[in-house]
PDB file of C-alpha atoms and ligand atoms in Angstrom:
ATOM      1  CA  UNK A  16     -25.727 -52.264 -47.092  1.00 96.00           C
ATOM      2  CA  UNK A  17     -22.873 -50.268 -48.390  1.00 97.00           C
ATOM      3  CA  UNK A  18     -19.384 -50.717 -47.246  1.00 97.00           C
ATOM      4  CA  UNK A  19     -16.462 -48.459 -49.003  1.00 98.00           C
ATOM      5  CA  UNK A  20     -12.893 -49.146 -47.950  1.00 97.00           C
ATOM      6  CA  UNK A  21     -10.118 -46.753 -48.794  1.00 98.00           C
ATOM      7  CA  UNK A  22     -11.853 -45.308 -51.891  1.00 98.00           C
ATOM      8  CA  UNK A  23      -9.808 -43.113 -54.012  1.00 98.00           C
ATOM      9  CA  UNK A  24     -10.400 -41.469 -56.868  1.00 98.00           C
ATOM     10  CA  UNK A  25      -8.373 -39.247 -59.183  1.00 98.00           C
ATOM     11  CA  UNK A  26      -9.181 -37.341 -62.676  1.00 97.00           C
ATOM     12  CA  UNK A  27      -5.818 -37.684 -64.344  1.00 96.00           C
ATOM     13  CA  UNK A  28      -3.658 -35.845 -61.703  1.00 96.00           C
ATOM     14  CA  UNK A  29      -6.265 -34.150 -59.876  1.00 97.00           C
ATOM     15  CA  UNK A  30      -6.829 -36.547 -56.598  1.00 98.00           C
ATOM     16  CA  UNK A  31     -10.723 -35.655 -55.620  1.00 98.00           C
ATOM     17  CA  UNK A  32     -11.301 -38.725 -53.056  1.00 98.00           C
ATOM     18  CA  UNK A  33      -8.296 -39.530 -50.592  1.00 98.00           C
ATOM     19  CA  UNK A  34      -8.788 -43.164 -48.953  1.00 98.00           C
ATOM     20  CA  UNK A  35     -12.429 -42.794 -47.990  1.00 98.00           C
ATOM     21  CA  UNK A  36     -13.567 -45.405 -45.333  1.00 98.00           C
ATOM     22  CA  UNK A  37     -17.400 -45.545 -44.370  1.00 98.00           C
ATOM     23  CA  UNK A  38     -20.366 -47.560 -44.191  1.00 98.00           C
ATOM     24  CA  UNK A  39     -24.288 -47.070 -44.735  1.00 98.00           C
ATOM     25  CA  UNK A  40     -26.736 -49.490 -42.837  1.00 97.00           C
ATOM     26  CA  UNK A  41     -30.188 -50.595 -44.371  1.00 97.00           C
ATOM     27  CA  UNK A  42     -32.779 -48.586 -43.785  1.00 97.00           C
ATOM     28  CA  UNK A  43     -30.322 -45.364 -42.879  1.00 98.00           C
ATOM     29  CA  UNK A  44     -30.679 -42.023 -44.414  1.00 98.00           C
ATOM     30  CA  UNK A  45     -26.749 -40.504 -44.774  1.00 98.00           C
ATOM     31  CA  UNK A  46     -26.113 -36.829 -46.022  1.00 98.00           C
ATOM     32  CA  UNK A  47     -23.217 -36.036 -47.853  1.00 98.00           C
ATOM     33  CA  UNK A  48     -22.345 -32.079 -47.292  1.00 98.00           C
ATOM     34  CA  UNK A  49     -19.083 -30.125 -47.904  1.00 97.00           C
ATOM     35  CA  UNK A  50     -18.154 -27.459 -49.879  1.00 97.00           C
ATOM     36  CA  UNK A  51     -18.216 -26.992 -53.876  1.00 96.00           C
ATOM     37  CA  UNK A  52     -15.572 -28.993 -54.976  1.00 96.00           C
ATOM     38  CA  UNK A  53     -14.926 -31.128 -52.153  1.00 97.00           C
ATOM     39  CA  UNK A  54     -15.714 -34.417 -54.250  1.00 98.00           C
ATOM     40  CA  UNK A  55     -19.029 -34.769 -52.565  1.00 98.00           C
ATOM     41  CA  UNK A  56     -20.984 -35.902 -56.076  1.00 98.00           C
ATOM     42  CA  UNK A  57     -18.191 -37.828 -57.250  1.00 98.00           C
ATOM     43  CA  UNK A  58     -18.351 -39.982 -54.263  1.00 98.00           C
ATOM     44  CA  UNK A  59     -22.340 -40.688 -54.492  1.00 98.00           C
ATOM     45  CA  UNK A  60     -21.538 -41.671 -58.443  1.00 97.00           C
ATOM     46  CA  UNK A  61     -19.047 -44.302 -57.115  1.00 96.00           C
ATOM     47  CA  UNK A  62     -21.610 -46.312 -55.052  1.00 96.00           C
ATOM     48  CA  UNK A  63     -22.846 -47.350 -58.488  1.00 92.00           C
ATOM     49  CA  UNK A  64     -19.825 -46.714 -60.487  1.00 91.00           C
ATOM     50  CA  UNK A  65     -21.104 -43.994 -62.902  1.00 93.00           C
ATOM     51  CA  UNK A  66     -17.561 -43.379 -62.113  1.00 95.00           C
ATOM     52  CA  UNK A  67     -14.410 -46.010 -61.831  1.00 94.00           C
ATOM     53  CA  UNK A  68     -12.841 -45.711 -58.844  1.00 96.00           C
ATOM     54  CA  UNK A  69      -8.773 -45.603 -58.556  1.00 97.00           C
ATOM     55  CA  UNK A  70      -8.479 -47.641 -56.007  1.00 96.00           C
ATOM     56  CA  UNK A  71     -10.288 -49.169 -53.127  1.00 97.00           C
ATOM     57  CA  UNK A  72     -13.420 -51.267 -52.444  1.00 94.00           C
ATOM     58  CA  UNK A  73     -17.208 -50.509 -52.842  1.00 95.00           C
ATOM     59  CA  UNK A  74     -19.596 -53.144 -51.272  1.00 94.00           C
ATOM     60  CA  UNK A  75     -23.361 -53.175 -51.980  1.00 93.00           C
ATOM     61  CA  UNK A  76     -25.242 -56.052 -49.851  1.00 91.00           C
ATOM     62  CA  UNK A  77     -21.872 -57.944 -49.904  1.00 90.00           C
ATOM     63  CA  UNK A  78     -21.406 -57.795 -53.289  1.00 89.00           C
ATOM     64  CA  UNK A  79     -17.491 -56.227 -54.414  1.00 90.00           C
ATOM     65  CA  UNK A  80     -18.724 -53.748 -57.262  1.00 87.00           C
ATOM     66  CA  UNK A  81     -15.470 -52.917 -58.049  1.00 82.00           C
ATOM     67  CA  UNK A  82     -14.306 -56.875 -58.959  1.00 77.00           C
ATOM     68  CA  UNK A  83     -17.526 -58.293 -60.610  1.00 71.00           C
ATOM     69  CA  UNK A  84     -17.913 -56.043 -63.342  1.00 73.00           C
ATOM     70  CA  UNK A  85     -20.263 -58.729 -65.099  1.00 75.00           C
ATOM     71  CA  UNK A  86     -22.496 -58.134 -62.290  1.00 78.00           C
ATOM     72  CA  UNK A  87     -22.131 -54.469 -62.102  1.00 84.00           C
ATOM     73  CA  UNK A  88     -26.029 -53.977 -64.400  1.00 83.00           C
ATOM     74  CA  UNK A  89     -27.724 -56.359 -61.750  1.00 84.00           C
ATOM     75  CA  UNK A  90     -26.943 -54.291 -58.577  1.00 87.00           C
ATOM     76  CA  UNK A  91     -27.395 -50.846 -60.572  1.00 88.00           C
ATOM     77  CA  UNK A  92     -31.264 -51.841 -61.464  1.00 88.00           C
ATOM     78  CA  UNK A  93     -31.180 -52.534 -57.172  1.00 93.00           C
ATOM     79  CA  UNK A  94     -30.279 -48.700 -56.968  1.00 96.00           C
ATOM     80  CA  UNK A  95     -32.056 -45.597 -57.920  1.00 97.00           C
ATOM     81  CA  UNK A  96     -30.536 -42.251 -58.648  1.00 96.00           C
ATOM     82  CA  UNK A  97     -31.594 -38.872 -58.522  1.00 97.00           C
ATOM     83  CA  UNK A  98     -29.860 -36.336 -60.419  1.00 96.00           C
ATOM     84  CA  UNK A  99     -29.834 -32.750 -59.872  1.00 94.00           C
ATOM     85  CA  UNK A 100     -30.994 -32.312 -63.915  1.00 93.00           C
ATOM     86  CA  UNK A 101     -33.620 -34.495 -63.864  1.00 89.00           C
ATOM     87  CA  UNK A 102     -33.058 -36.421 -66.842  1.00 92.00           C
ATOM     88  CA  UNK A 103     -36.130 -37.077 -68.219  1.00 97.00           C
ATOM     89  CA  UNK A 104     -37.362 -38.674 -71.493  1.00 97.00           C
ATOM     90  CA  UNK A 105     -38.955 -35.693 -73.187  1.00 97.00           C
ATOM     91  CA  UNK A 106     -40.485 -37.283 -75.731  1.00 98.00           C
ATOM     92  CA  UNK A 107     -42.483 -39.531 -73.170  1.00 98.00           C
ATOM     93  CA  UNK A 108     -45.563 -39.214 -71.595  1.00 98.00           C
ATOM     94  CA  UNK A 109     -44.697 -38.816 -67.470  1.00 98.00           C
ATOM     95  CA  UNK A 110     -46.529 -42.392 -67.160  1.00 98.00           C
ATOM     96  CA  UNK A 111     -44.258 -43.650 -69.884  1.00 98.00           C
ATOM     97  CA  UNK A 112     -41.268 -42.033 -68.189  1.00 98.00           C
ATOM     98  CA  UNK A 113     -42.171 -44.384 -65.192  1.00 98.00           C
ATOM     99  CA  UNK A 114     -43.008 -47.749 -67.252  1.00 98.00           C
ATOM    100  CA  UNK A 115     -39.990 -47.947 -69.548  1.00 97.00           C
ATOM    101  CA  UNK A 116     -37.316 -48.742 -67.471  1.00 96.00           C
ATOM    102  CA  UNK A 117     -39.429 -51.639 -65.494  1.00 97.00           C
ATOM    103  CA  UNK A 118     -40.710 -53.093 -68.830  1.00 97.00           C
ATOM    104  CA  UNK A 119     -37.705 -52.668 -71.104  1.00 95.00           C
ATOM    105  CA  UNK A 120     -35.067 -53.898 -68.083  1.00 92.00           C
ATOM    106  CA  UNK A 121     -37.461 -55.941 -66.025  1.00 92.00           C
ATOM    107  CA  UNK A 122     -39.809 -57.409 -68.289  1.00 95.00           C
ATOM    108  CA  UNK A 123     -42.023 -56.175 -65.873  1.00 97.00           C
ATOM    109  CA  UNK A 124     -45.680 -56.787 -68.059  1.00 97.00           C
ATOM    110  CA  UNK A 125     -46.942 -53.116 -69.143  1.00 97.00           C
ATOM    111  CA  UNK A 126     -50.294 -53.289 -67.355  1.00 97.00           C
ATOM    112  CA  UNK A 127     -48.677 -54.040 -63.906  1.00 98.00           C
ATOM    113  CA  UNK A 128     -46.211 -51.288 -64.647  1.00 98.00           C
ATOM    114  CA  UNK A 129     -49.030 -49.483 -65.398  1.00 98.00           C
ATOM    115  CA  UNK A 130     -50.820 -49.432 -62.035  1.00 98.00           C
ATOM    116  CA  UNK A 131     -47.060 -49.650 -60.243  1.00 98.00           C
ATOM    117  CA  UNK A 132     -46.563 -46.167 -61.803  1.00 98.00           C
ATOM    118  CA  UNK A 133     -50.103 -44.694 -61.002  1.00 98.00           C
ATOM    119  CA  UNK A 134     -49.232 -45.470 -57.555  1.00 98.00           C
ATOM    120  CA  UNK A 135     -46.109 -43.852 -56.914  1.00 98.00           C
ATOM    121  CA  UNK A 136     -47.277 -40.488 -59.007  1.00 98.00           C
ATOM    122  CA  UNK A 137     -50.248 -40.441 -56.203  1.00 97.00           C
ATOM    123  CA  UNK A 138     -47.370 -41.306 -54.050  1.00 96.00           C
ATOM    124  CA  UNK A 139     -45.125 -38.110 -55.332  1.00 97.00           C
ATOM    125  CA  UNK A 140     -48.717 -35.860 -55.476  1.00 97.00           C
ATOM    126  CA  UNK A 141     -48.718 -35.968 -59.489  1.00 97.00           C
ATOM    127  CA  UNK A 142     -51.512 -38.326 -59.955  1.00 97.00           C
ATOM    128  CA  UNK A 143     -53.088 -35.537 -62.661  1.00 97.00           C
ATOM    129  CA  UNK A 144     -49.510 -35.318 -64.666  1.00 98.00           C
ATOM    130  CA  UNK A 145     -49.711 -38.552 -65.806  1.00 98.00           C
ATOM    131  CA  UNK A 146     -50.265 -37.975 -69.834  1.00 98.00           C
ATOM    132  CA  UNK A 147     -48.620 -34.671 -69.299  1.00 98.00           C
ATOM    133  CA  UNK A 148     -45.106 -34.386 -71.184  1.00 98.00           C
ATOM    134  CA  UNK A 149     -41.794 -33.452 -68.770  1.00 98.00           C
ATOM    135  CA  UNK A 150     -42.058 -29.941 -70.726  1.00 97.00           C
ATOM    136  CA  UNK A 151     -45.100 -29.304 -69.241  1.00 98.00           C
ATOM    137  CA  UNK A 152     -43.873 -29.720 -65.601  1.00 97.00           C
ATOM    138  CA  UNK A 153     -42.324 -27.228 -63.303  1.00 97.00           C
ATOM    139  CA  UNK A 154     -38.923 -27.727 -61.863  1.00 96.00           C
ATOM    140  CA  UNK A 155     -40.608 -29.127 -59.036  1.00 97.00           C
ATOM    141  CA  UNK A 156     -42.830 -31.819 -60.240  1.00 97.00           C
ATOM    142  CA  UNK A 157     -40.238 -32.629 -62.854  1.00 97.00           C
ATOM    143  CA  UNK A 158     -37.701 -33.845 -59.859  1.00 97.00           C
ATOM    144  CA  UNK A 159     -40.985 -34.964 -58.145  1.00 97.00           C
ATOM    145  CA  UNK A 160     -41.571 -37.399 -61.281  1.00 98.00           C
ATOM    146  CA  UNK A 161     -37.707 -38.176 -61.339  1.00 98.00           C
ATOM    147  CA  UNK A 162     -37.993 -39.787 -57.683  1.00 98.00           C
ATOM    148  CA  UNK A 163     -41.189 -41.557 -58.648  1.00 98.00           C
ATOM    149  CA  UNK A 164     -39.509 -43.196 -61.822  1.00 98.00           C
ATOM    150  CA  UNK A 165     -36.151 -44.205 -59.918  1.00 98.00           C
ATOM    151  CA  UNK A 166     -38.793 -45.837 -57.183  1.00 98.00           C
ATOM    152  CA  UNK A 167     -40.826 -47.802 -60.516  1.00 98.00           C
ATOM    153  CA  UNK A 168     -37.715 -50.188 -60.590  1.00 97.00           C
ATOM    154  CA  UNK A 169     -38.432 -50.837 -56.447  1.00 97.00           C
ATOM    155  CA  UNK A 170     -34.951 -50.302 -55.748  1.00 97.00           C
ATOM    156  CA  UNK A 171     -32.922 -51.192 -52.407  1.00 96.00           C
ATOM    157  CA  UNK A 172     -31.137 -47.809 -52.183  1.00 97.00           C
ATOM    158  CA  UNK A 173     -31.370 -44.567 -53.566  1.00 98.00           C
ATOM    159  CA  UNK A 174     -28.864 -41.946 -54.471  1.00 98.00           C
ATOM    160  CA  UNK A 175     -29.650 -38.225 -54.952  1.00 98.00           C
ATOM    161  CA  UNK A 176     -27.181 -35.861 -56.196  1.00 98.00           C
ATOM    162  CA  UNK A 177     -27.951 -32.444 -54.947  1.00 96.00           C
ATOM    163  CA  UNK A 178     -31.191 -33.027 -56.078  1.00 96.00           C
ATOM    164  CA  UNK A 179     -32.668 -29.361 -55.034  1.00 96.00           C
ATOM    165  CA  UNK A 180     -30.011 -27.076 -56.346  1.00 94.00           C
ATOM    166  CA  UNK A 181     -31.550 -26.355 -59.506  1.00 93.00           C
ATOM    167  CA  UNK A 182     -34.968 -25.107 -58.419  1.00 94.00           C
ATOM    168  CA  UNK A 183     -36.236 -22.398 -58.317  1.00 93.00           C
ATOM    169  CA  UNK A 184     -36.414 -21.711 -54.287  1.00 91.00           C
ATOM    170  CA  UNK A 185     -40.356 -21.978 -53.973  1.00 92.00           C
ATOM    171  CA  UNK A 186     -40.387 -25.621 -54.787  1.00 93.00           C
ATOM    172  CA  UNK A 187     -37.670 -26.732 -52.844  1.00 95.00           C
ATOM    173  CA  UNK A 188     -39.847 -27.463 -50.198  1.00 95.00           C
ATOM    174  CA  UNK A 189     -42.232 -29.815 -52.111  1.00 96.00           C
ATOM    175  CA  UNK A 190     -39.008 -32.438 -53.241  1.00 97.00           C
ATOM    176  CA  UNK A 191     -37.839 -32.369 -49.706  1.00 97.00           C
ATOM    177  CA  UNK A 192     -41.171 -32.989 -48.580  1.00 96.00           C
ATOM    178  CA  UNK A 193     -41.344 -36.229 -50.665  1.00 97.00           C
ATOM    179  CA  UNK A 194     -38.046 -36.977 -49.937  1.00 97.00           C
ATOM    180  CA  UNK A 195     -39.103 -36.486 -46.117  1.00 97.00           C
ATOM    181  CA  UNK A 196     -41.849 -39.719 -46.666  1.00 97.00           C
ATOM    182  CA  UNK A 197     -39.503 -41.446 -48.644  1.00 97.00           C
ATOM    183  CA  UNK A 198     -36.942 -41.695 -45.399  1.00 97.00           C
ATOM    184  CA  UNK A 199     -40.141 -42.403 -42.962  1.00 96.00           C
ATOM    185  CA  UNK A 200     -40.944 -45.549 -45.371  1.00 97.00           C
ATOM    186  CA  UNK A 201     -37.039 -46.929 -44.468  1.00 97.00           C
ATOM    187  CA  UNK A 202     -35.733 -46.689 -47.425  1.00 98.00           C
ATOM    188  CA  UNK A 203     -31.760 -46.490 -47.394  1.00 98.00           C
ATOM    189  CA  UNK A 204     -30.796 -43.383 -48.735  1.00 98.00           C
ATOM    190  CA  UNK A 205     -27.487 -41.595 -49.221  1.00 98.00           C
ATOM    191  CA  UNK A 206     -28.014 -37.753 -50.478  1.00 98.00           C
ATOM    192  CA  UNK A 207     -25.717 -35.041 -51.780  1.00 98.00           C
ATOM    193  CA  UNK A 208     -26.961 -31.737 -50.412  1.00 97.00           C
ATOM    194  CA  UNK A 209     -27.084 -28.358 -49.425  1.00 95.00           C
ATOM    195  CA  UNK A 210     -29.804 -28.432 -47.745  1.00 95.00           C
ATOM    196  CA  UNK A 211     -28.405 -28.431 -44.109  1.00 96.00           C
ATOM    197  CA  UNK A 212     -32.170 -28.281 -42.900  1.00 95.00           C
ATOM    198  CA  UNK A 213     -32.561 -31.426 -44.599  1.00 95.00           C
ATOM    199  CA  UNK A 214     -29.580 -33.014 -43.238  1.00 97.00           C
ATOM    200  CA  UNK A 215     -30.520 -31.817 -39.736  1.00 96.00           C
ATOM    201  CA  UNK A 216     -33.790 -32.884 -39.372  1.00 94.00           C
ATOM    202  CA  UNK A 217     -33.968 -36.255 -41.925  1.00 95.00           C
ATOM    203  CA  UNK A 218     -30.255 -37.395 -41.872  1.00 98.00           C
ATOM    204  CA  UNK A 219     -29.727 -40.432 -39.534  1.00 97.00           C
ATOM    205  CA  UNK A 220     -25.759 -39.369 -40.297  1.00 98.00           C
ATOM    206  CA  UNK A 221     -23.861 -36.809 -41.598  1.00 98.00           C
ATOM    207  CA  UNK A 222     -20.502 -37.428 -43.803  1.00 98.00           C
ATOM    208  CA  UNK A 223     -18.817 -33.913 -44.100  1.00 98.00           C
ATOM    209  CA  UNK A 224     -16.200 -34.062 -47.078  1.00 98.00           C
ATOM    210  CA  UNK A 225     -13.380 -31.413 -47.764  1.00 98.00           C
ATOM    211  CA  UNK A 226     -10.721 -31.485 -50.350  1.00 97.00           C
ATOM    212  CA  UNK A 227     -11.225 -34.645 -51.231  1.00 97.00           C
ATOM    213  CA  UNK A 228     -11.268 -36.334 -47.650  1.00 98.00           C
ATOM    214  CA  UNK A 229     -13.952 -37.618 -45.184  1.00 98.00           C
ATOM    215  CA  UNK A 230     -13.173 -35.115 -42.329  1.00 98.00           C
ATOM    216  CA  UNK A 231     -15.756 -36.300 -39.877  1.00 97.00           C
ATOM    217  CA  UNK A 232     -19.039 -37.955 -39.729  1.00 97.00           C
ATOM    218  CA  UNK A 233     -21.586 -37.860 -36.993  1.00 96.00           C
ATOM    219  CA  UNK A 234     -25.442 -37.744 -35.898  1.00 97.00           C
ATOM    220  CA  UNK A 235     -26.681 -34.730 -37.153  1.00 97.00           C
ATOM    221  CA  UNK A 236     -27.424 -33.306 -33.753  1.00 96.00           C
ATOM    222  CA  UNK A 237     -23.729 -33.664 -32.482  1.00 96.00           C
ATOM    223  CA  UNK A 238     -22.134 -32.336 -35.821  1.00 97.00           C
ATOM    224  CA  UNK A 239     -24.654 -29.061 -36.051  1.00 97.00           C
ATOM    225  CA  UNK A 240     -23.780 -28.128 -32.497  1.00 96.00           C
ATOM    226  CA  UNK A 241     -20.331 -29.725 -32.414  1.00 95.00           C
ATOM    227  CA  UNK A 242     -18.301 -29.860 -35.187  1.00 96.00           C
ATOM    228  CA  UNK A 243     -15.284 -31.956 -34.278  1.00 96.00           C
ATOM    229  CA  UNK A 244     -12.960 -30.159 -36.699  1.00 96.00           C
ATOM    230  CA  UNK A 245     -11.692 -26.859 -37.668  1.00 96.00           C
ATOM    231  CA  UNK A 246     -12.932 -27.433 -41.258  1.00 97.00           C
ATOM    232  CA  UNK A 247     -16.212 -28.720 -40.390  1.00 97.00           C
ATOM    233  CA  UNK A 248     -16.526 -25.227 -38.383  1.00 97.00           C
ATOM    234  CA  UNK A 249     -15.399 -22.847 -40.761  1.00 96.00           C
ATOM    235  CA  UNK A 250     -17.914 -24.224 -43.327  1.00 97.00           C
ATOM    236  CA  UNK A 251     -21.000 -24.213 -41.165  1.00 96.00           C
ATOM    237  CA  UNK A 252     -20.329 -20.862 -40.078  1.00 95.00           C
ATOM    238  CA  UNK A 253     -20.181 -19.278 -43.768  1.00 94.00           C
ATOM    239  CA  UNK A 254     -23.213 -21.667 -44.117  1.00 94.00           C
ATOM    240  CA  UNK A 255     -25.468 -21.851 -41.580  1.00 87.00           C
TER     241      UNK A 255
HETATM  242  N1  ATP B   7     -15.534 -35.994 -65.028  1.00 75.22           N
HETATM  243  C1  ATP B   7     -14.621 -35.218 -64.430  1.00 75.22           C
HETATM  244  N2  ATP B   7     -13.425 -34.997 -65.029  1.00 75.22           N
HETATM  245  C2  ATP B   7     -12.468 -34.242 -64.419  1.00 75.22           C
HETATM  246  N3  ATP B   7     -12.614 -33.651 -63.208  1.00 75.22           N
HETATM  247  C3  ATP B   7     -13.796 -33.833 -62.589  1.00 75.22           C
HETATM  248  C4  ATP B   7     -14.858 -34.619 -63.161  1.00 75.22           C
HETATM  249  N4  ATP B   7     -15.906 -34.628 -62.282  1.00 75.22           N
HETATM  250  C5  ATP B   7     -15.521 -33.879 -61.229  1.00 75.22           C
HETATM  251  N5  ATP B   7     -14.275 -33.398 -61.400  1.00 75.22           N
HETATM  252  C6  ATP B   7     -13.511 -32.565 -60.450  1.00 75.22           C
HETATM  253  O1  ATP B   7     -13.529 -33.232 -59.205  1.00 75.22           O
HETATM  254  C7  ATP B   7     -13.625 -32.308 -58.140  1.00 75.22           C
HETATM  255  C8  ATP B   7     -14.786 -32.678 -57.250  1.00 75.22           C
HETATM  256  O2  ATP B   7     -16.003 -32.507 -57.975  1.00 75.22           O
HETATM  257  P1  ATP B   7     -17.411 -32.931 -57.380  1.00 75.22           P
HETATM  258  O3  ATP B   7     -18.441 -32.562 -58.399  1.00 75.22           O
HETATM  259  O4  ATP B   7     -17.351 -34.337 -56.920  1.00 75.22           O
HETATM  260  O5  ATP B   7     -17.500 -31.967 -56.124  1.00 75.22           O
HETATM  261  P2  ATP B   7     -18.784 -31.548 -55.260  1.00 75.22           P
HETATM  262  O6  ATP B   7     -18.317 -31.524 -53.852  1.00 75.22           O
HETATM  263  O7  ATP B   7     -19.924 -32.426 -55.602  1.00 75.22           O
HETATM  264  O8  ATP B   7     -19.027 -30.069 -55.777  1.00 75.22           O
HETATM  265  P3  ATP B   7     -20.397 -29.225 -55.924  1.00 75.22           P
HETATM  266  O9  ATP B   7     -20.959 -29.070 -54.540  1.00 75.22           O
HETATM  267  O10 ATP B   7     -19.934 -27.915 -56.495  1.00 75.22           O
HETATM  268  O11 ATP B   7     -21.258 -30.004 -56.862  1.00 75.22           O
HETATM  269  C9  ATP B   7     -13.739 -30.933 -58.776  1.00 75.22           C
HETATM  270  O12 ATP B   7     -12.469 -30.338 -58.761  1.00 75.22           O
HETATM  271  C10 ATP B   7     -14.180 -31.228 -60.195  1.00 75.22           C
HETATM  272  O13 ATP B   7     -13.718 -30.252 -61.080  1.00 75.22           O
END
């Protein structure tokens, strides 16, 4: 589903992604971990070019993102994204956070919208929330509500940027838990984390980025027990 070939990416002089080569399949769940800095987010905002690359290619379903511009607002509606601030529309109802993008970008017809976004806030456990403002929400359900709305446009992938890190610790557990069903349902999923729990038990694959290059990747099994490199070592032991 997503094919990146030699993907660099610099801010000015700073180089943050050296030559990255790596694929995702359909249906597989990859984690992105690495240390602060290592260009781990700026990577996941490539796949759907929140940020230009420098060079290099970035394939979605055989599509070249990086040469058909024009087509660039198609294959973003075909992926979701999950940011680690939410970004919610406060002055909307949670519902209405759900229906706007599939009416106003779809022309999805409000009443099937409707019951479309019903369904996933049962889905995320926030059936009750619905007329409830983001304000309202915890940290928790907030993210929880974030997830449902990028699933309202029935995307192909989804991208989540270290979408725990700002919680407060007791409601980590109930976005990873969603996240969790999300992964069991097949849908293709690439997630900037650190959350090595979550990487070790739901991660089909592990990408471990540092200073700006893909050091290894592996099953998560293998890399827990055996990191290949030095680098992957030294930050799992300061981690883990
Ligand atoms: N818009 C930007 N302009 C300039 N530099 C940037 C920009 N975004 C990121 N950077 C720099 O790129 C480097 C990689 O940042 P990135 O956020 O991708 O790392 P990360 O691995 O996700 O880090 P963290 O785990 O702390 O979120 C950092 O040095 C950062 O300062």
């Amino acid at each position: 589903m997503i094919n990146v070939q030699a993907l660099s990416k610099k801010f000015g002089d700073n180089l943050v992604l050296s030559d990255i080569t790596t694929s995702v399949k359909k249906g597989e769940v990859v984690a992105i971990i690495g240390p602060s800095g290592s260009g781990k987010s700026t990577f996941l905002r490539c796949l759907n070019l929140l940020e230009t690359p420098t060079s290099g290619t970035i394939e979605i379903n055989g599509k070249n993102l990086t040469a058909s511009k024009k087509e660039i607002h198609k294959i973003r509606q075909q992926i979701g994204m999950v940011f680690q601030h939410f970004h919610l529309f406060p002055h909307m109802t949670v519902l209405e956070n759900l229906m706007y993008a599939p009416v106003k970008a779809k022309g999805t017809n409000k009443n099937e919208a409707r019951e479309k976004a019903q369904q996933l806030l049962k889905r995320v456990g926030l059936a009750q929330k619905a007329s409830a403002y983001p304000n309202s929400l915890s940290g928790g359900q907030k993210q929880r509500v974030a997830i449902a709305r990028a699933l309202a446009m029935e995307p192909q992938l989804m991208l989540f940027d270290e979408p725990t890190s700002a919680l407060d610790p007791e409601m980590v557990k109930e976005v990873l838990e969603v996240m969790k069903d999300l992964a069991k349902t097949g849908m293709t999923m690439v997630v900037v984390t650190h959350e090595m729990g979550f990487a070790r038990e739901v991660a089909d694959r592990v990408l471990f980025l540092d200073h700006c290059i893909l050091v290894e990747e592996g099953h998560p099994a293998a890399f827990f027990q055996r990191p290949e490199s030095e680098r992957a070592r030294d930050f799992l032991d300061k981690v883990l």
